[in-house]
mmCIF file of C-alpha atoms and ligand atoms in Angstrom:
data_model
loop_
_atom_site.group_PDB
_atom_site.id
_atom_site.type_symbol
_atom_site.label_atom_id
_atom_site.label_comp_id
_atom_site.label_asym_id
_atom_site.label_seq_id
_atom_site.Cartn_x
_atom_site.Cartn_y
_atom_site.Cartn_z
ATOM 1 C CA UNK A 268 0.000 0.000 0.000
ATOM 2 C CA UNK A 269 2.968 2.286 -0.435
ATOM 3 C CA UNK A 270 1.951 4.333 -3.435
ATOM 4 C CA UNK A 271 -1.081 5.523 -1.474
ATOM 5 C CA UNK A 272 0.867 6.803 1.541
ATOM 6 C CA UNK A 273 3.468 8.396 -0.765
ATOM 7 C CA UNK A 274 0.807 10.238 -2.754
ATOM 8 C CA UNK A 275 -0.980 11.444 0.382
ATOM 9 C CA UNK A 276 2.277 12.639 2.027
ATOM 10 C CA UNK A 277 3.338 14.460 -1.138
ATOM 11 C CA UNK A 278 0.011 16.306 -1.346
ATOM 12 C CA UNK A 279 0.283 17.269 2.328
ATOM 13 C CA UNK A 280 3.845 18.556 1.814
ATOM 14 C CA UNK A 281 2.658 20.678 -1.084
ATOM 15 C CA UNK A 282 -0.264 21.970 0.970
ATOM 16 C CA UNK A 283 -2.845 20.400 -1.396
ATOM 17 C CA UNK A 284 -6.145 19.048 -0.109
ATOM 18 C CA UNK A 285 -7.443 17.742 -3.443
ATOM 19 C CA UNK A 286 -5.540 14.897 -5.087
ATOM 20 C CA UNK A 287 -5.126 15.059 -8.848
ATOM 21 C CA UNK A 288 -7.108 12.549 -10.933
ATOM 22 C CA UNK A 289 -3.998 10.481 -11.816
ATOM 23 C CA UNK A 290 -3.056 10.379 -8.111
ATOM 24 C CA UNK A 291 -6.555 9.327 -7.051
ATOM 25 C CA UNK A 292 -6.619 6.663 -9.782
ATOM 26 C CA UNK A 293 -3.197 5.308 -8.797
ATOM 27 C CA UNK A 294 -4.602 4.847 -5.278
ATOM 28 C CA UNK A 295 -7.708 3.132 -6.715
ATOM 29 C CA UNK A 296 -5.504 0.702 -8.644
ATOM 30 C CA UNK A 297 -3.560 -0.107 -5.484
ATOM 31 C CA UNK A 298 -6.864 -0.991 -3.799
ATOM 32 C CA UNK A 299 -8.117 -3.165 -6.655
ATOM 33 C CA UNK A 300 -10.619 -0.626 -7.982
ATOM 34 C CA UNK A 301 -10.591 -0.817 -11.813
ATOM 35 C CA UNK A 302 -9.958 2.494 -13.618
ATOM 36 C CA UNK A 303 -9.509 3.562 -17.237
ATOM 37 C CA UNK A 304 -5.886 3.151 -18.363
ATOM 38 C CA UNK A 305 -4.103 6.532 -18.232
ATOM 39 C CA UNK A 306 -0.851 8.486 -18.694
ATOM 40 C CA UNK A 307 0.048 12.116 -18.032
ATOM 41 C CA UNK A 308 1.515 14.003 -21.020
ATOM 42 C CA UNK A 309 3.462 17.258 -20.808
ATOM 43 C CA UNK A 310 3.269 18.223 -24.481
ATOM 44 C CA UNK A 311 1.106 17.460 -27.514
ATOM 45 C CA UNK A 312 3.524 15.021 -29.138
ATOM 46 C CA UNK A 313 3.761 13.046 -25.964
ATOM 47 C CA UNK A 314 -0.061 13.042 -25.757
ATOM 48 C CA UNK A 315 -0.290 11.614 -29.300
ATOM 49 C CA UNK A 316 2.346 8.996 -28.481
ATOM 50 C CA UNK A 317 0.445 7.894 -25.352
ATOM 51 C CA UNK A 318 -2.833 7.822 -27.305
ATOM 52 C CA UNK A 319 -1.217 5.495 -29.888
ATOM 53 C CA UNK A 320 -0.041 3.229 -27.052
ATOM 54 C CA UNK A 321 -3.411 3.192 -25.281
ATOM 55 C CA UNK A 322 -5.434 2.773 -28.496
ATOM 56 C CA UNK A 323 -8.209 4.986 -29.935
ATOM 57 C CA UNK A 324 -10.649 6.461 -29.086
ATOM 58 C CA UNK A 325 -9.134 8.324 -26.125
ATOM 59 C CA UNK A 326 -10.173 11.062 -23.702
ATOM 60 C CA UNK A 327 -7.993 14.060 -22.760
ATOM 61 C CA UNK A 328 -8.382 15.894 -19.436
ATOM 62 C CA UNK A 329 -6.699 18.766 -17.681
ATOM 63 C CA UNK A 330 -4.535 17.956 -14.663
ATOM 64 C CA UNK A 331 -4.397 20.978 -12.392
ATOM 65 C CA UNK A 332 -4.578 21.425 -8.624
ATOM 66 C CA UNK A 333 -6.664 24.542 -9.300
ATOM 67 C CA UNK A 334 -9.348 22.826 -11.418
ATOM 68 C CA UNK A 335 -11.568 20.484 -9.409
ATOM 69 C CA UNK A 336 -14.523 20.256 -11.820
ATOM 70 C CA UNK A 337 -12.725 19.638 -15.073
ATOM 71 C CA UNK A 338 -15.647 19.805 -17.531
ATOM 72 C CA UNK A 339 -16.785 23.159 -16.089
ATOM 73 C CA UNK A 340 -13.420 24.530 -17.210
ATOM 74 C CA UNK A 341 -13.630 23.009 -20.718
ATOM 75 C CA UNK A 342 -10.974 20.607 -19.506
ATOM 76 C CA UNK A 343 -12.392 17.309 -20.818
ATOM 77 C CA UNK A 344 -12.512 16.187 -24.470
ATOM 78 C CA UNK A 345 -13.858 12.731 -25.290
ATOM 79 C CA UNK A 346 -13.924 10.367 -28.259
ATOM 80 C CA UNK A 347 -10.678 11.506 -29.921
ATOM 81 C CA UNK A 348 -10.082 9.173 -32.831
ATOM 82 C CA UNK A 349 -6.559 9.865 -34.109
ATOM 83 C CA UNK A 350 -3.283 11.661 -33.360
ATOM 84 C CA UNK A 351 -4.412 14.855 -35.049
ATOM 85 C CA UNK A 352 -7.588 15.066 -32.945
ATOM 86 C CA UNK A 353 -5.420 14.473 -29.873
ATOM 87 C CA UNK A 354 -2.971 17.302 -30.601
ATOM 88 C CA UNK A 355 -5.866 19.666 -31.443
ATOM 89 C CA UNK A 356 -7.690 18.744 -28.233
ATOM 90 C CA UNK A 357 -4.486 19.240 -26.240
ATOM 91 C CA UNK A 358 -4.229 22.861 -27.430
ATOM 92 C CA UNK A 359 -7.951 23.476 -27.043
ATOM 93 C CA UNK A 360 -8.019 22.250 -23.429
ATOM 94 C CA UNK A 361 -5.101 24.522 -22.454
ATOM 95 C CA UNK A 362 -6.833 27.441 -24.154
ATOM 96 C CA UNK A 363 -10.167 26.736 -22.376
ATOM 97 C CA UNK A 364 -8.544 26.327 -18.992
ATOM 98 C CA UNK A 365 -6.524 29.536 -19.315
ATOM 99 C CA UNK A 366 -9.720 31.414 -20.129
ATOM 100 C CA UNK A 367 -11.482 29.832 -17.159
ATOM 101 C CA UNK A 368 -8.690 30.513 -14.663
ATOM 102 C CA UNK A 369 -5.664 32.520 -15.860
ATOM 103 C CA UNK A 370 -3.583 31.513 -12.867
ATOM 104 C CA UNK A 371 -4.339 27.779 -12.890
ATOM 105 C CA UNK A 372 -1.165 25.760 -12.442
ATOM 106 C CA UNK A 373 -1.007 23.122 -15.200
ATOM 107 C CA UNK A 374 0.584 19.790 -14.271
ATOM 108 C CA UNK A 375 -0.097 18.178 -17.649
ATOM 109 C CA UNK A 376 -2.830 16.570 -19.697
ATOM 110 C CA UNK A 377 -4.202 13.157 -18.862
ATOM 111 C CA UNK A 378 -4.591 10.806 -21.828
ATOM 112 C CA UNK A 379 -6.916 7.930 -21.110
ATOM 113 C CA UNK A 380 -8.730 5.023 -22.624
ATOM 114 C CA UNK A 381 -12.315 5.914 -23.579
ATOM 115 C CA UNK A 382 -14.663 3.561 -21.738
ATOM 116 C CA UNK A 383 -17.727 2.399 -23.737
ATOM 117 C CA UNK A 384 -20.996 4.038 -22.657
ATOM 118 C CA UNK A 385 -23.048 2.082 -20.158
ATOM 119 C CA UNK A 386 -25.061 2.501 -16.959
ATOM 120 C CA UNK A 387 -23.429 5.241 -14.861
ATOM 121 C CA UNK A 388 -23.103 4.647 -11.144
ATOM 122 C CA UNK A 389 -21.512 6.707 -8.374
ATOM 123 C CA UNK A 390 -19.446 5.421 -5.489
ATOM 124 C CA UNK A 391 -18.601 7.898 -2.760
ATOM 125 C CA UNK A 392 -17.243 8.142 0.755
ATOM 126 C CA UNK A 393 -17.434 10.877 3.341
ATOM 127 C CA UNK A 394 -15.950 11.127 6.789
ATOM 128 C CA UNK A 395 -18.901 11.846 9.025
ATOM 129 C CA UNK A 396 -17.930 13.765 12.190
ATOM 130 C CA UNK A 397 -20.075 11.382 14.241
ATOM 131 C CA UNK A 398 -19.989 8.028 12.440
ATOM 132 C CA UNK A 399 -16.602 8.204 10.725
ATOM 133 C CA UNK A 400 -15.937 6.850 7.233
ATOM 134 C CA UNK A 401 -19.229 6.260 5.417
ATOM 135 C CA UNK A 402 -19.653 4.767 1.926
ATOM 136 C CA UNK A 403 -22.310 5.880 -0.574
ATOM 137 C CA UNK A 404 -23.735 4.249 -3.700
ATOM 138 C CA UNK A 405 -26.156 5.494 -6.338
ATOM 139 C CA UNK A 406 -26.913 5.625 -10.052
ATOM 140 C CA UNK A 407 -25.555 8.552 -12.053
ATOM 141 C CA UNK A 408 -27.338 11.659 -13.272
ATOM 142 C CA UNK A 409 -30.948 12.312 -12.267
ATOM 143 C CA UNK A 410 -31.051 9.369 -9.848
ATOM 144 C CA UNK A 411 -28.635 11.036 -7.452
ATOM 145 C CA UNK A 412 -29.153 14.690 -8.295
ATOM 146 C CA UNK A 413 -32.945 14.850 -8.488
ATOM 147 C CA UNK A 414 -34.358 11.664 -7.001
ATOM 148 C CA UNK A 415 -31.742 11.389 -4.188
ATOM 149 C CA UNK A 416 -31.891 7.633 -4.693
ATOM 150 C CA UNK A 417 -28.712 6.758 -2.791
ATOM 151 C CA UNK A 418 -27.696 4.325 -0.070
ATOM 152 C CA UNK A 419 -25.182 4.757 2.755
ATOM 153 C CA UNK A 420 -23.351 2.389 5.125
ATOM 154 C CA UNK A 421 -20.842 3.122 7.838
ATOM 155 C CA UNK A 422 -17.467 1.542 6.986
ATOM 156 C CA UNK A 423 -16.070 -1.080 7.237
ATOM 157 C CA UNK A 424 -18.471 -2.801 4.831
ATOM 158 C CA UNK A 425 -19.100 -6.538 4.634
ATOM 159 C CA UNK A 426 -19.903 -8.105 1.259
ATOM 160 C CA UNK A 427 -23.527 -8.338 2.373
ATOM 161 C CA UNK A 428 -23.618 -4.645 3.326
ATOM 162 C CA UNK A 429 -22.368 -3.793 -0.174
ATOM 163 C CA UNK A 430 -24.970 -6.068 -1.814
ATOM 164 C CA UNK A 431 -27.742 -4.487 0.258
ATOM 165 C CA UNK A 432 -26.595 -0.996 -0.712
ATOM 166 C CA UNK A 433 -27.141 -1.936 -4.347
ATOM 167 C CA UNK A 434 -30.383 -3.890 -4.057
ATOM 168 C CA UNK A 435 -32.137 -1.362 -1.790
ATOM 169 C CA UNK A 436 -31.960 1.408 -4.419
ATOM 170 C CA UNK A 437 -35.307 2.234 -6.004
ATOM 171 C CA UNK A 438 -33.491 2.105 -9.332
ATOM 172 C CA UNK A 439 -32.189 -1.432 -8.678
ATOM 173 C CA UNK A 440 -34.539 -2.955 -11.314
ATOM 174 C CA UNK A 441 -32.582 -0.947 -13.917
ATOM 175 C CA UNK A 442 -29.390 -2.726 -12.843
ATOM 176 C CA UNK A 443 -31.088 -6.112 -12.785
ATOM 177 C CA UNK A 444 -31.980 -5.775 -16.440
ATOM 178 C CA UNK A 445 -35.286 -4.988 -18.090
ATOM 179 C CA UNK A 446 -36.819 -5.641 -21.516
ATOM 180 C CA UNK A 447 -33.804 -5.861 -23.821
ATOM 181 C CA UNK A 448 -31.357 -4.182 -21.435
ATOM 182 C CA UNK A 449 -29.021 -6.857 -20.038
ATOM 183 C CA UNK A 450 -28.301 -7.155 -16.290
ATOM 184 C CA UNK A 451 -25.111 -5.537 -15.036
ATOM 185 C CA UNK A 452 -22.358 -7.227 -13.052
ATOM 186 C CA UNK A 453 -23.461 -6.612 -9.447
ATOM 187 C CA UNK A 454 -20.452 -8.505 -8.034
ATOM 188 C CA UNK A 455 -18.085 -6.072 -9.763
ATOM 189 C CA UNK A 456 -19.853 -3.183 -7.991
ATOM 190 C CA UNK A 457 -19.807 -5.065 -4.670
ATOM 191 C CA UNK A 458 -16.022 -5.403 -5.051
ATOM 192 C CA UNK A 459 -15.622 -1.707 -5.756
ATOM 193 C CA UNK A 460 -17.720 -0.791 -2.703
ATOM 194 C CA UNK A 461 -15.750 -3.140 -0.417
ATOM 195 C CA UNK A 462 -12.404 -1.927 -1.776
ATOM 196 C CA UNK A 463 -13.498 1.693 -1.319
ATOM 197 C CA UNK A 464 -14.391 0.867 2.286
ATOM 198 C CA UNK A 465 -10.915 -0.648 2.805
ATOM 199 C CA UNK A 466 -9.281 2.379 1.176
ATOM 200 C CA UNK A 467 -10.961 4.950 3.442
ATOM 201 C CA UNK A 468 -10.556 2.807 6.593
ATOM 202 C CA UNK A 469 -6.796 2.434 5.937
ATOM 203 C CA UNK A 470 -6.457 6.161 5.232
ATOM 204 C CA UNK A 471 -8.355 8.143 7.859
ATOM 205 C CA UNK A 472 -6.979 11.409 6.443
ATOM 206 C CA UNK A 473 -9.354 11.007 3.474
ATOM 207 C CA UNK A 474 -12.277 13.358 4.013
ATOM 208 C CA UNK A 475 -14.153 12.737 0.765
ATOM 209 C CA UNK A 476 -13.897 10.297 -2.095
ATOM 210 C CA UNK A 477 -15.907 10.475 -5.277
ATOM 211 C CA UNK A 478 -15.785 7.880 -8.067
ATOM 212 C CA UNK A 479 -18.109 9.548 -10.543
ATOM 213 C CA UNK A 480 -18.931 7.950 -12.832
ATOM 214 C CA UNK A 481 -18.233 4.259 -12.412
ATOM 215 C CA UNK A 482 -19.498 2.631 -15.613
ATOM 216 C CA UNK A 483 -21.232 -0.673 -14.918
ATOM 217 C CA UNK A 484 -21.091 -3.402 -17.576
ATOM 218 C CA UNK A 485 -22.525 -6.857 -18.126
ATOM 219 C CA UNK A 486 -19.083 -8.016 -17.132
ATOM 220 C CA UNK A 487 -17.016 -5.755 -14.867
ATOM 221 C CA UNK A 488 -17.164 -2.058 -14.074
ATOM 222 C CA UNK A 489 -14.744 0.817 -14.611
ATOM 223 C CA UNK A 490 -14.024 4.079 -12.796
ATOM 224 C CA UNK A 491 -13.759 6.899 -15.302
ATOM 225 C CA UNK A 492 -13.192 9.791 -12.871
ATOM 226 C CA UNK A 493 -11.835 9.761 -9.322
ATOM 227 C CA UNK A 494 -11.574 12.580 -6.811
ATOM 228 C CA UNK A 495 -10.085 12.356 -3.307
ATOM 229 C CA UNK A 496 -10.109 15.235 -0.818
ATOM 230 C CA UNK A 497 -7.930 15.167 2.297
ATOM 231 C CA UNK A 498 -8.746 16.695 5.690
HETATM 232 P P1 ADP B 235 -15.363 16.212 -14.126
HETATM 233 O O1 ADP B 235 -16.293 15.421 -13.264
HETATM 234 O O2 ADP B 235 -14.161 16.699 -13.344
HETATM 235 O O3 ADP B 235 -16.014 17.319 -14.851
HETATM 236 P P2 ADP B 235 -14.933 13.721 -15.646
HETATM 237 O O4 ADP B 235 -13.592 13.094 -15.657
HETATM 238 O O5 ADP B 235 -15.974 13.059 -14.818
HETATM 239 O O6 ADP B 235 -14.754 15.264 -15.252
HETATM 240 O O7 ADP B 235 -15.425 13.828 -17.158
HETATM 241 C C1 ADP B 235 -16.701 14.337 -17.481
HETATM 242 C C2 ADP B 235 -17.552 13.278 -18.210
HETATM 243 O O8 ADP B 235 -16.876 12.833 -19.384
HETATM 244 C C3 ADP B 235 -17.767 12.010 -17.389
HETATM 245 O O9 ADP B 235 -18.868 12.135 -16.528
HETATM 246 C C4 ADP B 235 -17.993 10.964 -18.473
HETATM 247 O O10 ADP B 235 -19.334 10.999 -18.938
HETATM 248 C C5 ADP B 235 -17.081 11.438 -19.585
HETATM 249 N N1 ADP B 235 -15.777 10.752 -19.502
HETATM 250 C C6 ADP B 235 -14.686 11.179 -18.836
HETATM 251 N N2 ADP B 235 -13.665 10.308 -18.965
HETATM 252 C C7 ADP B 235 -14.105 9.296 -19.716
HETATM 253 C C8 ADP B 235 -13.524 8.067 -20.189
HETATM 254 N N3 ADP B 235 -12.258 7.734 -19.917
HETATM 255 N N4 ADP B 235 -14.297 7.256 -20.941
HETATM 256 C C9 ADP B 235 -15.579 7.596 -21.236
HETATM 257 N N5 ADP B 235 -16.187 8.710 -20.817
HETATM 258 C C10 ADP B 235 -15.472 9.565 -20.074
HETATM 259 MG MG1 MG B 236 -16.673 13.382 -12.870
#
């Protein structure tokens, strides 16, 4: 578990509370939470080279300690199909971000595998002042934002806790499959919830964790965006 402690100490030394997406995803990988393959590029040629290695289509995202909500800053470009689209997107993202926040410190641009569209879920954790580390699960978009259809459990989670968190959602029938929509891999989500519980229990300095979205598939699930905030 050494990458995790190293990343957290480094952020503390630099006086940063929010981990960068590549840092948060490196921690996820260490805890067995699947994420989209990624590399951080520091110029457009490097971005194109990484995109070739990862395979098209790819997604490019800003990496900056000053940009927490990347799409709000025009810092995310998806479905890039070749090297030319990658170099264009690289320039465009820097331009957008500079307009959004002139003083934003740019660490680089994240090049990542584009995950196929599927059911979007959200896995979260917050450190409750009374109950301590608490894990959250919900479906993406309107389910969380408008219908508040989410479930919570105090960590540490057992496998059964994680299963219950999924099945007690009002939207659970959508995950179970309906008409010609196939069922999604509930066990893959159970694993992610249990590993998230382990992650926040091992690292009490984590104040908030947000895996949003986690794309759920017929087989497996993948975290496309990860945010971790320290105390
Ligand atoms: P933020 O939440 O900081 O604005 P995200 O990384 O979540 O940025 O990107 C915004 C949206 O772009 C995501 O909700 C998702 O729909 C899409 N997206 C981001 N990365 C990927 C990816 N690797 N594969 C597929 N879709 C992606
Ligand atoms: Mg996001």
